[in-house]
CSV table of C-alpha atoms in Angstrom, one decimal:
chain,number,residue,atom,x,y,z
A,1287,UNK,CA,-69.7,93.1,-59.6
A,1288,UNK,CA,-72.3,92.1,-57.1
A,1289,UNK,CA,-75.4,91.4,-59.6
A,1290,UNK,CA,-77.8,92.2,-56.7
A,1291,UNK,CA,-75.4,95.3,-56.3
A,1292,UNK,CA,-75.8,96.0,-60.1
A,1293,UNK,CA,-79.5,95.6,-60.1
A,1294,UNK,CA,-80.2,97.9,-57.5
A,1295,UNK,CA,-78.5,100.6,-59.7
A,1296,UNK,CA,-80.8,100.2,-62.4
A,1297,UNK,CA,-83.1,102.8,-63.0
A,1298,UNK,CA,-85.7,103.8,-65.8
A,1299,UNK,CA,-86.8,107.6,-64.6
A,1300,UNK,CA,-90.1,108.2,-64.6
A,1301,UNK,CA,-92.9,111.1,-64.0
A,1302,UNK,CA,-95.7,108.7,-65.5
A,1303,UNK,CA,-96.9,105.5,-63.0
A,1304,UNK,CA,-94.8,103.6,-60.6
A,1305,UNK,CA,-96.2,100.8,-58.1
A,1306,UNK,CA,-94.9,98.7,-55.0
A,1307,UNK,CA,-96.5,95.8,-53.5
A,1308,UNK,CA,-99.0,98.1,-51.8
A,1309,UNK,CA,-99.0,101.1,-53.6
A,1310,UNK,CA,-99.4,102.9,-56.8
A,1311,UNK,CA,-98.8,105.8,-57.7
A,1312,UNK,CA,-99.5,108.0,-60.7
A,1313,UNK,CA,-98.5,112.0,-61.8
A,1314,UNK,CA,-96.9,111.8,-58.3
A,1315,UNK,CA,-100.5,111.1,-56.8
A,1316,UNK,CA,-101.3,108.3,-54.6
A,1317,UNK,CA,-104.2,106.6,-57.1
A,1318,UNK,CA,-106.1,105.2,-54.6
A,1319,UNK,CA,-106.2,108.4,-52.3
A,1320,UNK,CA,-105.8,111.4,-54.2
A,1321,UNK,CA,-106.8,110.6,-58.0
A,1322,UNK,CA,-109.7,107.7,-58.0
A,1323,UNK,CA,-113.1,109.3,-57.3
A,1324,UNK,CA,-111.7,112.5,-57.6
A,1325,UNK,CA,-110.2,113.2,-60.6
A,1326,UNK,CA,-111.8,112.6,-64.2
A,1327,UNK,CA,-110.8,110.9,-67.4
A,1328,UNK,CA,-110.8,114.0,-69.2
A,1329,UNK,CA,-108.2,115.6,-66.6
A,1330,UNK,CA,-106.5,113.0,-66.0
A,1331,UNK,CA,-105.5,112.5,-69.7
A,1332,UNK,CA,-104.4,116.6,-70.0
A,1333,UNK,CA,-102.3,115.8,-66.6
A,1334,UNK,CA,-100.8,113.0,-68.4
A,1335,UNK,CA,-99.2,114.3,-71.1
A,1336,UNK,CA,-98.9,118.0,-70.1
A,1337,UNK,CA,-97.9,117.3,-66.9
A,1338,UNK,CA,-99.8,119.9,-65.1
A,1339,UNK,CA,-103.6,119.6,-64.2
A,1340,UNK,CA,-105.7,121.9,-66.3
A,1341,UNK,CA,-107.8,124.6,-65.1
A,1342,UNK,CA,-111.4,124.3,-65.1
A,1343,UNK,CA,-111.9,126.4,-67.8
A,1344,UNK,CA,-108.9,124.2,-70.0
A,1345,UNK,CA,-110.9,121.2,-69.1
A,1346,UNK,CA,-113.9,122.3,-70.4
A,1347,UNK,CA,-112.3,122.9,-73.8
A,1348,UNK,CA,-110.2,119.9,-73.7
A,1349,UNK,CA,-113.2,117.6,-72.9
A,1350,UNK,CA,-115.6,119.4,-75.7
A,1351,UNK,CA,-113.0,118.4,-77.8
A,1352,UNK,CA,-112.9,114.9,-76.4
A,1353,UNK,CA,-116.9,114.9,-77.3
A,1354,UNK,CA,-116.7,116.4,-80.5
A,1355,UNK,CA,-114.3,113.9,-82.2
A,1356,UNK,CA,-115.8,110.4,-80.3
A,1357,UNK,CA,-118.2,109.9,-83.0
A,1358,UNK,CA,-119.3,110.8,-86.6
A,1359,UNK,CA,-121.2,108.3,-87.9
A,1360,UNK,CA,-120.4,105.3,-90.2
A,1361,UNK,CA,-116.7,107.0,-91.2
A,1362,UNK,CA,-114.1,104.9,-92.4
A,1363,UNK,CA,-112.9,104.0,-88.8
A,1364,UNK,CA,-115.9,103.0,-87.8
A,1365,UNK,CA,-116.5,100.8,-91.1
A,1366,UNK,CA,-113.4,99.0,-90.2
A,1367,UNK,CA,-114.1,98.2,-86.5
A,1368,UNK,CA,-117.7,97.0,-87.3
A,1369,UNK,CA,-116.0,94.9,-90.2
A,1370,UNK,CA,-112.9,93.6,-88.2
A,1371,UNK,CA,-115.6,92.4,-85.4
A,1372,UNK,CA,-117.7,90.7,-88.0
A,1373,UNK,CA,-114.3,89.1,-89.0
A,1374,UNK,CA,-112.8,88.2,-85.9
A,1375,UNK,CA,-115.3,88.4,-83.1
A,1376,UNK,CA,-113.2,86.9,-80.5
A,1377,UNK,CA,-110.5,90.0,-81.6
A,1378,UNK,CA,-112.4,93.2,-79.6
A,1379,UNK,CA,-108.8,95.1,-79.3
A,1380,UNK,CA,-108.3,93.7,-83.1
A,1381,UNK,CA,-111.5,95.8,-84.4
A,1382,UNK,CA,-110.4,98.8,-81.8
A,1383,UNK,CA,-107.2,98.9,-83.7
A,1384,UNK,CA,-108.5,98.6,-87.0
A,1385,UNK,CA,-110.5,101.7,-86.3
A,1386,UNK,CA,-107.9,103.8,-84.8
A,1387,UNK,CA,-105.2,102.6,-87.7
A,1388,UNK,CA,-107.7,104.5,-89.9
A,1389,UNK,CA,-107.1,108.0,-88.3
A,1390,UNK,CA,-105.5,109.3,-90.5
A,1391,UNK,CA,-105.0,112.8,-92.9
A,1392,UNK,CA,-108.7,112.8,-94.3
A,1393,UNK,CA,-110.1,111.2,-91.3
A,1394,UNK,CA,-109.5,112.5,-87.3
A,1395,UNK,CA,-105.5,113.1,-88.7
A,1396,UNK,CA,-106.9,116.6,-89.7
A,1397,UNK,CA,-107.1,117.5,-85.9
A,1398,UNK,CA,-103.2,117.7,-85.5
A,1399,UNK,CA,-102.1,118.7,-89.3
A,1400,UNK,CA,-104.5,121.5,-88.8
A,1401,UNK,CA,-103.0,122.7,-85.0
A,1402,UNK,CA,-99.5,122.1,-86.7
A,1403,UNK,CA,-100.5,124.4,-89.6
A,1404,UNK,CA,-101.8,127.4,-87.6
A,1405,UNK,CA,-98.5,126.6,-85.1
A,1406,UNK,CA,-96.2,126.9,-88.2
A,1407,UNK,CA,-98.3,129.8,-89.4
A,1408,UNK,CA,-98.1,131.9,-86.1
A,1409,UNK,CA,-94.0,131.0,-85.5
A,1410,UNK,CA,-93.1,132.4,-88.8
A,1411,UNK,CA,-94.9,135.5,-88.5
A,1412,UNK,CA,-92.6,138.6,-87.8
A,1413,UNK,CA,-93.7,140.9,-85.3
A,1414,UNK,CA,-96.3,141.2,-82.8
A,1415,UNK,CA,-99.5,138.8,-83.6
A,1416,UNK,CA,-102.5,140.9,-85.1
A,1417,UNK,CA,-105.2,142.7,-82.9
A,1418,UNK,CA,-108.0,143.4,-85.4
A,1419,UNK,CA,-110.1,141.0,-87.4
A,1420,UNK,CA,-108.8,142.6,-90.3
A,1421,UNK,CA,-104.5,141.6,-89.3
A,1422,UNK,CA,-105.6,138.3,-88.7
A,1423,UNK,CA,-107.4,138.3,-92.1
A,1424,UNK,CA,-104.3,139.5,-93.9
A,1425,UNK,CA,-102.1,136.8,-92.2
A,1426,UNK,CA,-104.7,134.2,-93.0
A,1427,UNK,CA,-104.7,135.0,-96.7
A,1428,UNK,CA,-101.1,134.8,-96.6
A,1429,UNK,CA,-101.6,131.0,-95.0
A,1430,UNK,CA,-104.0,130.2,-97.6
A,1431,UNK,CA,-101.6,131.1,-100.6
A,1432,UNK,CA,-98.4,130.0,-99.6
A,1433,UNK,CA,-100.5,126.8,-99.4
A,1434,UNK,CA,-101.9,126.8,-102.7
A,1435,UNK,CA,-98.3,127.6,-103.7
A,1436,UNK,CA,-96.6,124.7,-102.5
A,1437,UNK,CA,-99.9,122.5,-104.4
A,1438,UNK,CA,-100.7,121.4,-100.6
A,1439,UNK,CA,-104.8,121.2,-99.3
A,1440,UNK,CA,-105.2,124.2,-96.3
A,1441,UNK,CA,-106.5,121.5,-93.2
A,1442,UNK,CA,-109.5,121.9,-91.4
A,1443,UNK,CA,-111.3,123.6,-94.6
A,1444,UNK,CA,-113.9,121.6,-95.9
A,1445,UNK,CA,-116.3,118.9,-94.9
A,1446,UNK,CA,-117.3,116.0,-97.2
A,1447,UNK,CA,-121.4,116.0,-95.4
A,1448,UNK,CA,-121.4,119.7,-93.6
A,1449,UNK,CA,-121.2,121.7,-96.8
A,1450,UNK,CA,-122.1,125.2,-95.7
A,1451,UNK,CA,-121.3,124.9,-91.7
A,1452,UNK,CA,-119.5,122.0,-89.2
A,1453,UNK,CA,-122.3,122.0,-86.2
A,1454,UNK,CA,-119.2,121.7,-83.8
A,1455,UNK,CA,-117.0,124.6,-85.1
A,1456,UNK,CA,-118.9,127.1,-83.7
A,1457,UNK,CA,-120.2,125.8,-80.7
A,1458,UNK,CA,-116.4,125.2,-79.8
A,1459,UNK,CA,-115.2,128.8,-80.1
A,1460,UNK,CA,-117.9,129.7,-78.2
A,1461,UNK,CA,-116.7,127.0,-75.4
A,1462,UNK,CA,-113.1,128.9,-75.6
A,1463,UNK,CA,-114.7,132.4,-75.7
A,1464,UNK,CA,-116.9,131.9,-72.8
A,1465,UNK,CA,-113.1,130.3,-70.9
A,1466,UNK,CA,-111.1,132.9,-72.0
A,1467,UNK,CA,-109.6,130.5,-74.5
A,1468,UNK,CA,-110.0,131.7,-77.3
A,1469,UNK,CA,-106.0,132.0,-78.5
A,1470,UNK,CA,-104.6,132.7,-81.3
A,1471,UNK,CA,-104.3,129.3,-83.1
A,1472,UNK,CA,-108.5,129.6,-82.8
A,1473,UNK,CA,-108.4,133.4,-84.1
A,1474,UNK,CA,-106.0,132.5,-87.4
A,1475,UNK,CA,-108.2,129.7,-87.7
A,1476,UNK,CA,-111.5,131.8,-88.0
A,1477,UNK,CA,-109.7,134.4,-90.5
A,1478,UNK,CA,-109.1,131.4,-92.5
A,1479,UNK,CA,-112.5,130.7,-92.8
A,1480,UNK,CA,-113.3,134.2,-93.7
A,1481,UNK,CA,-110.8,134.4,-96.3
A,1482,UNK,CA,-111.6,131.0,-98.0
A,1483,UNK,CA,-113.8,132.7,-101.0
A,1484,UNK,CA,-111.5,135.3,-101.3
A,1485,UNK,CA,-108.7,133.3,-101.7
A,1486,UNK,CA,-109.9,129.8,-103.2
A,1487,UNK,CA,-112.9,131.3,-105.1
A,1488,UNK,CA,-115.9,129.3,-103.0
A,1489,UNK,CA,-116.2,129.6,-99.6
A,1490,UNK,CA,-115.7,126.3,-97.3
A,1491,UNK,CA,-116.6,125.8,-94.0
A,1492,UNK,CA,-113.9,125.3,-90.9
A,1493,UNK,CA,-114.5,121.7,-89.9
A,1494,UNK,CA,-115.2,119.8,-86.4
A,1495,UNK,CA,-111.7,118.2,-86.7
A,1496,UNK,CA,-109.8,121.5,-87.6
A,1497,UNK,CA,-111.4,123.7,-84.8
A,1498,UNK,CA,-111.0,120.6,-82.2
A,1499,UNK,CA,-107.2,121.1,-83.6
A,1500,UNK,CA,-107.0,125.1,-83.1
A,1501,UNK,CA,-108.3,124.8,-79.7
A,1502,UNK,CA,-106.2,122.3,-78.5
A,1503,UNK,CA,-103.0,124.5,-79.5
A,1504,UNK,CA,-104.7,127.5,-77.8
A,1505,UNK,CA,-104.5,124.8,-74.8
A,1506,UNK,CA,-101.0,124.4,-75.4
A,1507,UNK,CA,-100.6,121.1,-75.8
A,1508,UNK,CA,-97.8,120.0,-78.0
A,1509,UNK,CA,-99.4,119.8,-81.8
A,1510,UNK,CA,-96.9,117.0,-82.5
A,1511,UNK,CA,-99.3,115.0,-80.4
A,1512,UNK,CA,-102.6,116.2,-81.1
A,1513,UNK,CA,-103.7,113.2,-83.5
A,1514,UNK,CA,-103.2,111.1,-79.9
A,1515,UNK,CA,-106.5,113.2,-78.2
A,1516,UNK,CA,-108.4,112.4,-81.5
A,1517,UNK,CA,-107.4,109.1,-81.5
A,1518,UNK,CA,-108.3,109.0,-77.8
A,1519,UNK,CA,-112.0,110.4,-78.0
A,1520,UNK,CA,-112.6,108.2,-80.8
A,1521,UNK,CA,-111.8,104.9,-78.8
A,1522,UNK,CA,-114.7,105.8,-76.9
A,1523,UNK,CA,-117.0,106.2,-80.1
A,1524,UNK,CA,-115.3,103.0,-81.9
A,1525,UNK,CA,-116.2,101.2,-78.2
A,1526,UNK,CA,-119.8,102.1,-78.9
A,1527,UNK,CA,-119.7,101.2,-82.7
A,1528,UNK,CA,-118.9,97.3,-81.8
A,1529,UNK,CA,-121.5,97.6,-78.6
A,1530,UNK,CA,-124.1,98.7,-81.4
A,1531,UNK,CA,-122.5,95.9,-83.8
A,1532,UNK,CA,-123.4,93.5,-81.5
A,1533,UNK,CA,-127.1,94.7,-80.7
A,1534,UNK,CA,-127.7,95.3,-84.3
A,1535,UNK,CA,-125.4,94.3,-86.5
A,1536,UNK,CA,-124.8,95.7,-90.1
A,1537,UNK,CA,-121.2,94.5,-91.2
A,1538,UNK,CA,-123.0,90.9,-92.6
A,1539,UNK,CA,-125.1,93.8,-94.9
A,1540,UNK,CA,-122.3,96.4,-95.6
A,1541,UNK,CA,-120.0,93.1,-96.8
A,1542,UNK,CA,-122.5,91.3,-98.7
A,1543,UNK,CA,-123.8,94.4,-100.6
A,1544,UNK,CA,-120.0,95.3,-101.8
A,1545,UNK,CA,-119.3,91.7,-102.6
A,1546,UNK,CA,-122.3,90.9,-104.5
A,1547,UNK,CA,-122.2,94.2,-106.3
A,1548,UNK,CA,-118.6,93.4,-107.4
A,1549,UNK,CA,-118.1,93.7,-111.2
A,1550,UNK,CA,-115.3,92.6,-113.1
A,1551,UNK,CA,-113.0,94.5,-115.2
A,1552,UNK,CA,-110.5,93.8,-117.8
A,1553,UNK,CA,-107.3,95.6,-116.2
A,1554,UNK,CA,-106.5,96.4,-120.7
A,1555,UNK,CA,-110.0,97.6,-121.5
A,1556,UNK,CA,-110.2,101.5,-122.6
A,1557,UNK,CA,-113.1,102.1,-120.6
A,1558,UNK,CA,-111.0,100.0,-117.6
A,1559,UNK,CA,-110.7,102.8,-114.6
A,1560,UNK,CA,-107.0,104.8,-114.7
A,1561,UNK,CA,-105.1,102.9,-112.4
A,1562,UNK,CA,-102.7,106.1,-112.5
């Protein structure tokens, strides 16, 4: 066969980007004309991976969610970018990784286990959904044992520094409430919250990541995904974290306080820590 002939019939389908020598072209959009100065960042990442452009009221809620989860501080993610910079300061996309390898099931991972949960919860419910506080309260309980059953944590409960209430959680259902968002993934998720004491003995508060996870389902954006939005947001934070590092830089400290605080133990001592 002709291998101009054969090339020409080779095709990788797309709905993503595409380009010419004088064109590009994303979501079917000219970039240049129709996206570029027009459309945000924010929308433009919901388009991208639901493949529709989201209402104004969606957008909102997706891009509260955006600002919620961007920064929290000197977490783990942000340890690591500050200290893979101090490492390798020619490496900027090396300490942006570093951070965002750290997302994971304590840290920004809680945004999708959580949305999963509250999916899994509502698809194996039989009948209609519940209409009063007090349905939603039953199926919560319900969540929160067969949870405790199977020995697993319930995500989105909890907050190592916001003991008695995450600042974010309810400004965000208030965000979906005012939108006429406020689905069922968000509703579950505020019975659960309710029904912590009952069910675990001490109430715990619903935390920033878990709620950004709820309301993201309520969205209906596929949960399989939702660590990718956290992820995203916190890119913008970790961005800031190494533009701070670089203004005012504390990695030299964090390091040299660990190392020099470093004491040795004898791996057979009895006071040596369990290493089970």
């Amino acid at each position: 066969m002709n291998p101009t002939l054969e090339q020409e019939k080779l095709q990788f389908p797309t709905s993503l980007g595409t380009s010419t020598a004088t064109e590009i072209r994303l979501l079917g959009q000219d970039l240049t004309a129709d996206l570029m100065g027009k459309v945000s960042f924010g929308e433009l990442a919901f388009w991208l991976v639901a493949m529709r452009r989201p209402t104004a009221g969606e957008l909102r809620v997706f891009e509260s969610v955006l600002v919620a989860l961007a920064d929290h501080g000197f977490t783990p993610t942000a340890i690591a970018a500050r200290l893979t910079y101090l490492s390798a300061p020619d490496s900027l996309q090396g300490a942006m990784a570093a951070g965002l390898l750290g997302g994971g099931s304590r840290f920004l991972g809680v945004t999708e286990d959580c949305g999963q949960f509250l999916a899994a919860t509502l698809a194996a419910h039989d009948g209609d959904l519940p209409d009063t506080e007090a349905g939603w309260d039953d199926l919560a309980l319900g969540a929160i044992n067969a949870q405790r059953s199977a020995g697993k944590f319930v995500p989105g409960l909890g907050h190592p520094n916001h003991k008695v209430q995450d600042p974010r959680t309810p400004v965000l259902i208030g965000i979906a409430e005012e939108e006429g968002l406020r689905g069922p993934h968000l509703r579950l998720f505020e019975a659960i919250g309710r029904m912590s004491e009952k069910a675990l003995g001490r109430k715990l508060p619903l935390n920033g990541a878990g709620v950004c996870g709820a309301a993201l389902a309520d969205l209906g954006l596929p949960t399989d995904l939702l660590r990718g939005f956290a992820l995203l947001a916190r890119a913008a934070g970790l961005l800031g974290q190494i533009a701070e590092e670089r203004r005012n830089p504390i990695g030299m400290d964090v390091y040299m306080a660990v190392d020099r605080n470093a004491v040795y133990v004898d791996p057979h001592s009895p006071t040596a820590p369990d290493e089970n």
